[in-house]
XYZ file of C-alpha atoms in Angstrom:
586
model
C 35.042 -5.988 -14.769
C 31.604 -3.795 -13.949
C 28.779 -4.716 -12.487
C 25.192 -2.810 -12.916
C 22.138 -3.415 -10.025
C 19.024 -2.446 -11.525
C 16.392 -2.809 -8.274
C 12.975 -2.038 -8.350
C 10.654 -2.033 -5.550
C 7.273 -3.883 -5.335
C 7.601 -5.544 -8.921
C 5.096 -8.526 -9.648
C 6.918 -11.305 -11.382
C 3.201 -12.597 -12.027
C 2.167 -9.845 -14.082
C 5.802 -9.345 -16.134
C 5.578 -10.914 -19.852
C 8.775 -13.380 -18.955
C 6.786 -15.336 -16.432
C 3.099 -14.771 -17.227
C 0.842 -14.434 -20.010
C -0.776 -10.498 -18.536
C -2.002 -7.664 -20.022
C 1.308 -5.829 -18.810
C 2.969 -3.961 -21.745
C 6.552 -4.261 -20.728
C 8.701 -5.420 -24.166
C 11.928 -4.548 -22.685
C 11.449 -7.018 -19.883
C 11.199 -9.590 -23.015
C 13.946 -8.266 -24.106
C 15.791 -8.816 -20.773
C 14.815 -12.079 -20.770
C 16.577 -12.667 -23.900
C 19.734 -11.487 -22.869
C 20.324 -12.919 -19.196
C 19.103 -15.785 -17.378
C 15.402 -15.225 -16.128
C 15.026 -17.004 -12.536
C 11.734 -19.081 -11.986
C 12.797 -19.581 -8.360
C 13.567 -17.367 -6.532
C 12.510 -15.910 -3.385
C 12.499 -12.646 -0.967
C 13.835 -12.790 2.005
C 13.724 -10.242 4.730
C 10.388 -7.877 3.816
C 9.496 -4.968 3.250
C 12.000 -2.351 1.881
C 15.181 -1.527 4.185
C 15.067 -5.177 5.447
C 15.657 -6.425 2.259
C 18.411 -4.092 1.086
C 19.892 -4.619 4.604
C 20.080 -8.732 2.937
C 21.616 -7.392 -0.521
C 24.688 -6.133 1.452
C 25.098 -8.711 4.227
C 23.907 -11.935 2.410
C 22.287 -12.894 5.502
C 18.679 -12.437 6.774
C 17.279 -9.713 8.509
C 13.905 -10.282 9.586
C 14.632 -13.101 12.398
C 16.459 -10.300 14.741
C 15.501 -7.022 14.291
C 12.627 -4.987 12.504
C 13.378 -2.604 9.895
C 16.376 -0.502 10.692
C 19.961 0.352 9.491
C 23.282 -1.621 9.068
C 24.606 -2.399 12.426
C 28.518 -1.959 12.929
C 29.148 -5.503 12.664
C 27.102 -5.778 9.731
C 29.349 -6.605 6.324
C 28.265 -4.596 3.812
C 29.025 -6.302 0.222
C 29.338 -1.947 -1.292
C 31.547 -1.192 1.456
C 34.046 -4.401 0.795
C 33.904 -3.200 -2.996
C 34.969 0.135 -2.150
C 37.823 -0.802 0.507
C 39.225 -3.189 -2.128
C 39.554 -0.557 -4.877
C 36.254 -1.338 -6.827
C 34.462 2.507 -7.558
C 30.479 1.928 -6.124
C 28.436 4.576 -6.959
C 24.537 4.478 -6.234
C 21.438 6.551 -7.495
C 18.121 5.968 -5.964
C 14.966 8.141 -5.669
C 14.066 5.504 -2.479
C 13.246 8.201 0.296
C 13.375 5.562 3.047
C 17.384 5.914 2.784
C 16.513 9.824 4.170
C 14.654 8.252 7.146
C 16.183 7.581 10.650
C 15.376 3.411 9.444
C 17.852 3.763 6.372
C 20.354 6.348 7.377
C 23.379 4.044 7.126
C 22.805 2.400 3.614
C 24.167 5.011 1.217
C 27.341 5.667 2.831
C 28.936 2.601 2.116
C 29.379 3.520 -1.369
C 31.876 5.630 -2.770
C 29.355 7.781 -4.407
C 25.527 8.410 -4.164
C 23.141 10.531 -6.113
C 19.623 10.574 -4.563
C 16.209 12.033 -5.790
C 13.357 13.398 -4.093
C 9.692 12.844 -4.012
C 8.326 9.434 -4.085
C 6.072 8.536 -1.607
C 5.029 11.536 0.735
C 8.669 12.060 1.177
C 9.047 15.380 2.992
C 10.842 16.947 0.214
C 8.851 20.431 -0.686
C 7.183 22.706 1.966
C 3.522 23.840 1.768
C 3.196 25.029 4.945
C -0.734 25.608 4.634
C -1.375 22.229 3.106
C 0.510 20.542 5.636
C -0.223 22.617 8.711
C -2.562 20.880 11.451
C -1.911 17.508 9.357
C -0.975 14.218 11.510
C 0.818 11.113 10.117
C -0.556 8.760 8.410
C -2.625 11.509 6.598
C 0.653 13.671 6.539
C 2.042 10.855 3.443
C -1.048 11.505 1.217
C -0.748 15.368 1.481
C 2.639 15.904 1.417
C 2.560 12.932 -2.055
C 0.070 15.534 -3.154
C 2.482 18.554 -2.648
C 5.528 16.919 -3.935
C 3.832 15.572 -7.166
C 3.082 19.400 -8.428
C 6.903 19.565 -9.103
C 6.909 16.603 -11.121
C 4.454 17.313 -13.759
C 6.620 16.165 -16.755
C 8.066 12.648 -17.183
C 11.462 14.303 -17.182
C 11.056 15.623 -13.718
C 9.463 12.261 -12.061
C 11.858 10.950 -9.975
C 11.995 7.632 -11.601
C 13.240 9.476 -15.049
C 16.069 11.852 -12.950
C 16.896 8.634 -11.251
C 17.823 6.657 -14.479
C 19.266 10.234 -16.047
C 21.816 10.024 -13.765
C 22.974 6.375 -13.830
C 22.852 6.840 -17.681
C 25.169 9.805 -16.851
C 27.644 7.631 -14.346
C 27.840 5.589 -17.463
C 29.197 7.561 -19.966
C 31.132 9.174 -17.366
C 33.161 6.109 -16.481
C 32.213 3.142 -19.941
C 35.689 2.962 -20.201
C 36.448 2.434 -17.129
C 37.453 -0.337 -15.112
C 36.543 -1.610 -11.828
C 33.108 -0.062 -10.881
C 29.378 -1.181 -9.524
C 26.432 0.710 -10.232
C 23.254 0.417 -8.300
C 20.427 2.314 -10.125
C 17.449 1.803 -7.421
C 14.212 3.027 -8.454
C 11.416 3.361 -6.122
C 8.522 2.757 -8.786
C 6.267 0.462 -9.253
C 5.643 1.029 -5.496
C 2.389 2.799 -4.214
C 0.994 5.098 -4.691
C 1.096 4.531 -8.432
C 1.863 7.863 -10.090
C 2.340 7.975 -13.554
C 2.037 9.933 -16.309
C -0.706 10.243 -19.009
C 1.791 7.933 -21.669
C 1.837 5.224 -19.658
C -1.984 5.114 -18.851
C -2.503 5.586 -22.449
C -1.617 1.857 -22.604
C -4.492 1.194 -20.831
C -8.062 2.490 -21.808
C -10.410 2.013 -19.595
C -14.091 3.369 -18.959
C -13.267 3.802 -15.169
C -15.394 6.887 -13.982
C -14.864 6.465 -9.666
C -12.959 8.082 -7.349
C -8.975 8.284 -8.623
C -7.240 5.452 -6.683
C -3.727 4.952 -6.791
C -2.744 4.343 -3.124
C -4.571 1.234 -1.960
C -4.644 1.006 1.366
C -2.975 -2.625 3.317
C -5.257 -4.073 4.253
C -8.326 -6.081 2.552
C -10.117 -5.142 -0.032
C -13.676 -3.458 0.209
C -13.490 -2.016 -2.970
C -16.008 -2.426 -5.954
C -14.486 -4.647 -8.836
C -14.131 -1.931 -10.989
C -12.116 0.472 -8.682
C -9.908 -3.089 -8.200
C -9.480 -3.283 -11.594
C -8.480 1.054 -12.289
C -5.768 0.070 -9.479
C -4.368 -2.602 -11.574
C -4.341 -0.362 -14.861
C -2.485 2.619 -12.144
C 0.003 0.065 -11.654
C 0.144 -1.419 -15.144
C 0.811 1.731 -16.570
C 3.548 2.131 -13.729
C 5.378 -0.998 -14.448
C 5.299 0.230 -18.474
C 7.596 3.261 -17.365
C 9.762 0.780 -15.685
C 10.138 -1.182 -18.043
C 10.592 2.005 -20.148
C 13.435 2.821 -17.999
C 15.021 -0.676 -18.313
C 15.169 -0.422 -22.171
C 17.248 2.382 -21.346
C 20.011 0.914 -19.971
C 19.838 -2.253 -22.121
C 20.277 0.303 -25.049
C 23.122 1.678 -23.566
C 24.857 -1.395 -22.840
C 24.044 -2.353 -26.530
C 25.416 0.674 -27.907
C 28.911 0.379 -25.793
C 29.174 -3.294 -26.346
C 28.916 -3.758 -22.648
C 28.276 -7.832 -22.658
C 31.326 -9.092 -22.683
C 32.746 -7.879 -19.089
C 29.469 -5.970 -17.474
C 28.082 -7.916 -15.034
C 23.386 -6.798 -15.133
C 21.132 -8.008 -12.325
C 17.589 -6.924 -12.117
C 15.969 -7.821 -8.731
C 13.398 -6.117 -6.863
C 12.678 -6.690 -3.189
C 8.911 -7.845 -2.648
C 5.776 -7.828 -4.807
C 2.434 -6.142 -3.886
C -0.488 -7.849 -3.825
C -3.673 -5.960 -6.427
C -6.965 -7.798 -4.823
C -5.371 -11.075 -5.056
C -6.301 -12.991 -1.830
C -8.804 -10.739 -1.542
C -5.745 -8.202 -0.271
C -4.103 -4.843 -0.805
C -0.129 -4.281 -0.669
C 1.610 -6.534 1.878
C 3.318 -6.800 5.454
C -0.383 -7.425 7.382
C -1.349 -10.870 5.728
C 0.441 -13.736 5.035
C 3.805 -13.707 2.844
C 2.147 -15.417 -0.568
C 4.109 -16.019 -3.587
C 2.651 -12.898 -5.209
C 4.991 -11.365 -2.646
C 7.474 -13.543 -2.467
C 8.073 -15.420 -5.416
C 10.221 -12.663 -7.149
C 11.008 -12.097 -10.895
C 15.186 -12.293 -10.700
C 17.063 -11.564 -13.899
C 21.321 -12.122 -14.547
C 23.838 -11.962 -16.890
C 27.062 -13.058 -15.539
C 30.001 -12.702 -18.116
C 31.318 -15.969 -16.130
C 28.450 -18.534 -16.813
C 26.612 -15.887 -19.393
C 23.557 -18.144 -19.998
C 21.737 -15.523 -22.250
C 18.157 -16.541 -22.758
C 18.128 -19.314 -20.760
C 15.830 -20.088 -17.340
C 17.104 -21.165 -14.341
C 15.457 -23.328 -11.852
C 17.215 -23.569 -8.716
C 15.819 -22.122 -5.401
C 17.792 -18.681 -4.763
C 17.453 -15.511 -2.899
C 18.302 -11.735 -2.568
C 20.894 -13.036 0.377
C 22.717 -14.541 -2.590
C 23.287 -11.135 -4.483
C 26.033 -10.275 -2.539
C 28.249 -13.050 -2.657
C 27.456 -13.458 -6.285
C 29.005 -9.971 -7.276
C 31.674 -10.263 -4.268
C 32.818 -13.583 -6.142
C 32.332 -11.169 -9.829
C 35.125 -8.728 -8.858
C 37.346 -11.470 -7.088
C 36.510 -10.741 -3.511
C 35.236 -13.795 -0.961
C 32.363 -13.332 0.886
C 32.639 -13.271 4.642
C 31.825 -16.118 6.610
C 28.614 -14.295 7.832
C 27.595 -14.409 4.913
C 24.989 -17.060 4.292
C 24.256 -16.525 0.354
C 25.413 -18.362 -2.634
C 27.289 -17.324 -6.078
C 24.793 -17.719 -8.696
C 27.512 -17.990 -11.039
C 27.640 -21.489 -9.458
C 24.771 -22.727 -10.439
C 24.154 -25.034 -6.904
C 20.588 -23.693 -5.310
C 19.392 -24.336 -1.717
C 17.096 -27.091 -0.289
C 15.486 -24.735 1.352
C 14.524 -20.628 2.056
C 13.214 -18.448 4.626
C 11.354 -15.739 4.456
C 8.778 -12.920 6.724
C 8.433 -10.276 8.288
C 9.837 -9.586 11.565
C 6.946 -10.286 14.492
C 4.908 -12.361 11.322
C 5.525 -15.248 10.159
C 8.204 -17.674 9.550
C 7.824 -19.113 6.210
C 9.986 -21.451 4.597
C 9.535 -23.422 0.992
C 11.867 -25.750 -0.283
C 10.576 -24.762 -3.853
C 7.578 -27.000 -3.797
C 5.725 -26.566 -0.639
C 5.597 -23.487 1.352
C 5.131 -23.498 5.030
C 3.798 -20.657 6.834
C 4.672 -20.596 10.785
C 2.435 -19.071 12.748
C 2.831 -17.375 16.486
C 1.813 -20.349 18.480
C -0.737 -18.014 20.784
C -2.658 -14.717 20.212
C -0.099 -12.150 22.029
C 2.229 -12.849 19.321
C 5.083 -13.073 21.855
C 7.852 -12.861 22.576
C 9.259 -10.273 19.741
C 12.853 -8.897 20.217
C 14.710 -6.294 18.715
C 18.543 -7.022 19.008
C 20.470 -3.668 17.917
C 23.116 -0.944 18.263
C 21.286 1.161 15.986
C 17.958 1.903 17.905
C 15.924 3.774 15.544
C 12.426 2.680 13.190
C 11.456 3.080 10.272
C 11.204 6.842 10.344
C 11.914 7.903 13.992
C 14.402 6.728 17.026
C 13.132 4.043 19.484
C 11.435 6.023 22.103
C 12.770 6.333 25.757
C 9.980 3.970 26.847
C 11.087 1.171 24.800
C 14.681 1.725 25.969
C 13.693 1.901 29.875
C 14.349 -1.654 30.234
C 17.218 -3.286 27.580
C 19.251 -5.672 28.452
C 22.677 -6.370 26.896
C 22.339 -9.867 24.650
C 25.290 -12.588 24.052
C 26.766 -12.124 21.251
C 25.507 -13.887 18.235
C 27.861 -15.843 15.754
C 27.495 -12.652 13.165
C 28.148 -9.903 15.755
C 31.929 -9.693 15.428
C 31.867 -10.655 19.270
C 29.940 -7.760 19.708
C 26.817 -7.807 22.650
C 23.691 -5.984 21.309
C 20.838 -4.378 22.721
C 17.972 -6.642 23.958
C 14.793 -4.737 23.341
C 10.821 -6.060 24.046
C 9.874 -4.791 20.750
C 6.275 -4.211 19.601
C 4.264 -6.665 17.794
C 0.589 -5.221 16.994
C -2.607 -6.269 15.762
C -1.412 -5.298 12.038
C 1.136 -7.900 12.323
C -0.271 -10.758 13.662
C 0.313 -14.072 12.618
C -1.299 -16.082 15.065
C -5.086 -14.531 13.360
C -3.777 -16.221 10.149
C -2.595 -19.387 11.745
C -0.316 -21.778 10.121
C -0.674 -22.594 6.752
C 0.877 -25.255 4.367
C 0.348 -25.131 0.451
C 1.610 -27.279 -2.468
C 2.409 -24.896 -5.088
C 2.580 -27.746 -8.024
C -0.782 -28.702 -7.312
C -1.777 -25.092 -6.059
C 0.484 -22.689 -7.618
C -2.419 -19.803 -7.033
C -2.112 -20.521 -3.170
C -5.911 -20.906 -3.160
C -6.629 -24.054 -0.608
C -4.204 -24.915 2.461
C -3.256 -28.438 3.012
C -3.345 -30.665 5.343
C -0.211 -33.108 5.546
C 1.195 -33.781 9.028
C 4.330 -35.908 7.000
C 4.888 -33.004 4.513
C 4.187 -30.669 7.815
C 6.723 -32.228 10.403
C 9.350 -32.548 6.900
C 9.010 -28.831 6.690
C 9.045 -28.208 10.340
C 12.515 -30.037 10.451
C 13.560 -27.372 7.389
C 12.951 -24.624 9.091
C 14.430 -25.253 12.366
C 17.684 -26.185 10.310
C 17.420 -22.867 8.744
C 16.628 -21.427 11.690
C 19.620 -22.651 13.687
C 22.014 -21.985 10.879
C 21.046 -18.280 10.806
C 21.351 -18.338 14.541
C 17.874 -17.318 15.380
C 17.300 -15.926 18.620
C 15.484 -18.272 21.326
C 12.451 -16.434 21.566
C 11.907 -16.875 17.648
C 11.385 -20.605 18.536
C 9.577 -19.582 21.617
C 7.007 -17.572 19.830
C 6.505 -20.554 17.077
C 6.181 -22.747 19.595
C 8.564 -24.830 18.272
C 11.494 -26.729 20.239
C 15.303 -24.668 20.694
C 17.231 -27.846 20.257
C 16.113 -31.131 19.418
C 13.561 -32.264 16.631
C 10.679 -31.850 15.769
C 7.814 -34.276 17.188
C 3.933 -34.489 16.574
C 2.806 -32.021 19.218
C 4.743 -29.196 16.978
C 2.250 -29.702 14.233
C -0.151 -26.765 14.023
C -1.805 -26.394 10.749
C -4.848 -29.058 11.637
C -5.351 -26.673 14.728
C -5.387 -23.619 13.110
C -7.082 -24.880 10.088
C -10.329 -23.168 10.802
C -9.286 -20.247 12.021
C -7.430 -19.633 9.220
C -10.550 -20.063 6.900
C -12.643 -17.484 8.686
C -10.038 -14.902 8.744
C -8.777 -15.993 4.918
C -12.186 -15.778 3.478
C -12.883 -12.210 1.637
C -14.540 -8.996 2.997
C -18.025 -8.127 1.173
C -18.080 -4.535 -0.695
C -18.630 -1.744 1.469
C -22.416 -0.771 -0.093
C -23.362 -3.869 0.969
C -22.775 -4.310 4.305
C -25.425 -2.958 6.774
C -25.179 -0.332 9.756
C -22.230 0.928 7.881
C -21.065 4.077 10.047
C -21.173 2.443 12.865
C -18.357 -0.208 11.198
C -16.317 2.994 11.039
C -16.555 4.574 14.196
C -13.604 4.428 16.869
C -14.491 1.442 19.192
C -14.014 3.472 22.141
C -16.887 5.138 21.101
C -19.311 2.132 20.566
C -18.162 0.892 24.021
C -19.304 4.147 25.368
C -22.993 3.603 23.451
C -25.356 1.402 25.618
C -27.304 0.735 23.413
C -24.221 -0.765 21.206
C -22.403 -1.815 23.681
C -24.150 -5.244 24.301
C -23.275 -6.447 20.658
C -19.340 -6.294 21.317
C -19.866 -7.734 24.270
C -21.220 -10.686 22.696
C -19.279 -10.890 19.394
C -16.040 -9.481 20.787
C -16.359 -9.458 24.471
C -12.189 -8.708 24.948
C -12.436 -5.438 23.314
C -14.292 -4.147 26.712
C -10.721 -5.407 28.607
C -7.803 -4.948 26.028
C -5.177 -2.642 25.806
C -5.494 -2.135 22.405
C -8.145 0.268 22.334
C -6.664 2.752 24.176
C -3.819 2.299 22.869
C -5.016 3.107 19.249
C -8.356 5.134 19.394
C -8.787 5.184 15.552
C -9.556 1.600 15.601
C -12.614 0.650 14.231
C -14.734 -2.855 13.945
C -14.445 -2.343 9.843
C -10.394 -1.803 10.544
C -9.867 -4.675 12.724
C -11.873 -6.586 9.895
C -9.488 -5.003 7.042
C -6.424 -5.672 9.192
C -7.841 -9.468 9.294
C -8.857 -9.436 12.889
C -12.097 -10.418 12.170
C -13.478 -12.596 9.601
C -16.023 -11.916 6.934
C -18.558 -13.738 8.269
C -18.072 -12.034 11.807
C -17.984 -8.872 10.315
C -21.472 -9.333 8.807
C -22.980 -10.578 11.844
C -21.812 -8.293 14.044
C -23.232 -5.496 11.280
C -26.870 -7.381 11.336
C -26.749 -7.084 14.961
C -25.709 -3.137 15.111
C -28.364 -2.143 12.481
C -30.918 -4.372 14.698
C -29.964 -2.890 17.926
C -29.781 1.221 16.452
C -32.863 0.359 15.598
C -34.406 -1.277 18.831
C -32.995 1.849 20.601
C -35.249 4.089 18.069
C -38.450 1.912 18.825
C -37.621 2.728 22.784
């Protein structure tokens, strides 16, 4: 028996030919589709990137206690249990995040690992000029810039080495026994580079600025630089799905069916202007983000060309190819073998510090932080580090040792305060419910304090079997023990809220006093003659934390971030533009 993982990252199932009538040239994802059983249910789990892989080896959720980070030594890791029971694992991946302090313990728990550089402002080649005197985030866009001059061909993008050498572990070892490989590509994540082929595909009479690397946040953007971003990552997706055919040929050509196990997943979508939104993480989880495209062919239930309906997730990955090769899953494990055909009644899904979202395949309930300070947000760990650095010394000054919880092997964690943010605020959003079969698009909330206090009860089930951490319920607002009653309901209080922050940002051209939008808000506060309209439109920005803490920050960047709605955004422009102008008179 073999098993091949075929992961993408950030791939839309709503604009793949399988699941939507799109513009998307992508015949080998057809072709997929014919062979294995296309999924048209299931759902992320723990977002964004090392979260979720941290899912595809545990089969549990990540996101309820701990941001993105590595496996934890308690943490069973569905590779490693291959590997320790004689099953070869061998993984190739141009994903730089596994370089970064966040993902340093992922690609050791296979046998074998190939990795390739470059994707992403990965700090791969040195320029010291270009990159001298440059500070992070700008670092990412200069050092992308740097790395993409050694990739000029198609055969030197990462994505192509990448797939060279899992074609190459496969005629290495096709008549071999016993073996899992994991080709994970980076692509179609931002920024969407791509060569001249692929955009071939897609003629267009675009003549703006290039754009390839939308930022996440909301979208300012005229319609036609929107639209270029969708071609960029049309034209990205066609290389994927490029790459795909490849190793669909070479299982055709080897007569690979009958004992090779194929799954192609991907871990989140990115949103392109839906919503009125760039990318993900800072708004709400939709489906475009969510809702993933999922394909399998299991030699055990086969089911070529066939859809399947029942409400799965990446946690159930692990356990599905643990159960292929003859292994159990561990009891930790909260997943399900697909081979089995059963579904949940319910999944859960965010971000950690965002929201809690549940659906039970029909509606989809969003959980918002029951006050403004987002609090309280935990980090349990052994493995203090972030995404790409350690935690600092001031986070550490005051941890506390946790009880264990039922998955740490008896084990007591770290209890850290962790840091929430305006980016990732859920409270701004407030809680939202939706009925996808009479809203699939996600378009208008509902209101339904039944269907509400139903899905309440779901999600503290869920969250009690994944043995959520008290201040999870605490932050929610939502009882530790016990059920849920009337005063729990939130989505009538927030309703309005949520509209005003929800409703979309005008184009930039359009909106008045302009450079003032974009200057630091430390610096209007220091303006009198500015001064007086925060006061009166935001009158905590004078008081908070926040703007010392981040002196970038900007009116127009709290308004992107969704901080402040549309409307508030214009009136507080009508107002600056008045009042530079009342100072002039003077």
């Amino acid at each position: 028996m073999r098993a091949i993982i075929l992961m993408f990252d950030s791939l839309n199932r709503h604009m793949l030919p399988p699941y939507a009538d799109t513009f998307v040239d992508a015949p080998n994802f057809v072709r997929l589709a014919r062979r294995a059983a296309t999924f048209d249910n299931f759902y992320a789990g723990s977002m964004p990137c090392m979260p979720a892989r941290r899912e595809l080896h545990t089969g549990r959720h990540n996101f309820l206690h701990r941001s993105w980070g590595p496996l934890e030594p308690f943490d069973d890791s569905m590779p490693e249990m291959l590997k320790d029971a004689g099953v070869h694992t061998h993984l190739v991946s141009d994903h730089q995040h596994y370089w970064e302090d966040g993902g340093a313990t992922y690609h050791t728990r296979y046998n074998t690992w190939e990795f390739f550089r470059g994707q992403e402002g990965d700090n791969w080649k040195g320029d010291a000029d270009a990159l001298r005197g440059v500070r992070f985030p700008a670092t990412l866009r200069t050092q992308d810039a740097v790395n993409r001059r050694y990739m000029s061909t198609e055969a030197e993008h990462s994505q192509t080495r990448t797939v060279d050498a899992g074609i190459e572990f496969l005629e290495t070892n096709v008549d071999a026994d016993r073996w899992l490989l994991q080709i994970e590509l980076f692509d179609p994540h931002e920024p969407f580079f791509v060569h001249q082929q692929y955009r071939d595909r897609y003629p267009e009479t675009y003549d703006g600025p290039e754009f390839d690397w939308p930022d996440y946040a909301k979208v300012v953007e005229p319609a036609d630089q929107v639209e270029h971003a969708r071609t960029q990552y049309a034209a990205l997706v066609s290389m994927c799905d490029h790459s795909l055919g490849r190793v669909l040929d070479y299982m055709d050509e080897h007569d690979m069916w009958s004992d090779t196990m194929l799954i192609v997943n991907t871990d989140h979508g990115f949103l392109l202007g839906e919503h009125g939104w760039w990318a993900k993480s800072v708004q709400p989880w939709f489906n475009e983000l969510v809702h993933l495209p999922m394909f399998l062919w299991d030699p055990r239930s086969q089911g070529a060309d066939t859809r399947r309906g029942e409400l799965a997730q990446t946690i159930d990955i692990a356990p599905t190819v643990l159960k292929f090769f003859g292994l159990e899953p561990t009891p930790d494990m909260l997943g399900k073998d697909l081979a089995q055909g059963e579904g949940k009644d319910g999944a859960l899904f965010g971000i950690h510090g965002g929201h809690v979202n549940v659906t039970d395949g029909r509606y989809v309930y969003m959980r918002a932080s029951a006050d403004a300070g987002n609090g309280p947000i935990e980090d349990f760990t052994l493995m203090p580090t972030h995404m790409r650095s350690r935690f600092r010394v001031e986070e550490l000054e005051h941890w506390e040792p946790a009880e264990p919880f039922s998955f740490t092997k008896g084990l007591r964690t770290m209890r850290v305060d962790a840091e929430g943010g305006f980016r990732i605020n859920s409270w701004q959003h407030g809680t939202l419910l939706w009925d996808l079969e009479t809203d699939p698009a996600q378009e208008s909330p509902i209101l339904d304090d039944d269907v509400e206090l139903r899905m309440i009860a779901l999600l503290l089930r869920l969250l009690r079997e994944n043995d959520a951490p008290a201040s999870v319920f605490e932050r929610l607002g939502l009882p530790l023990q016990g059920d849920a009653e009337a005063r729990h309901l939130a989505a009538r209080a927030d309703f309005e809220r949520a509209r005003a922050v929800a409703e979309p940002l005008p184009e930039l051209e359009t909106l008045p006093a302009l450079a003032l939008l974009q200057t630091p808000v430390h610096a209007l506060l220091a303006d009198d003659a500015v001064r007086p309209v925060l006061d009166r439109h935001l009158p905590w920005m004078g008081t908070t934390e926040l703007v010392a803490s981040t002196p970038w920050l900007s009116i127009l960047g709290m308004a992107r971030s969704g901080g402040i709605g549309a409307s508030e955004l214009v009136a507080i422009a009508e107002d600056l533009e008045a009042a530079t102008e009342a100072s002039v008179v003077s």
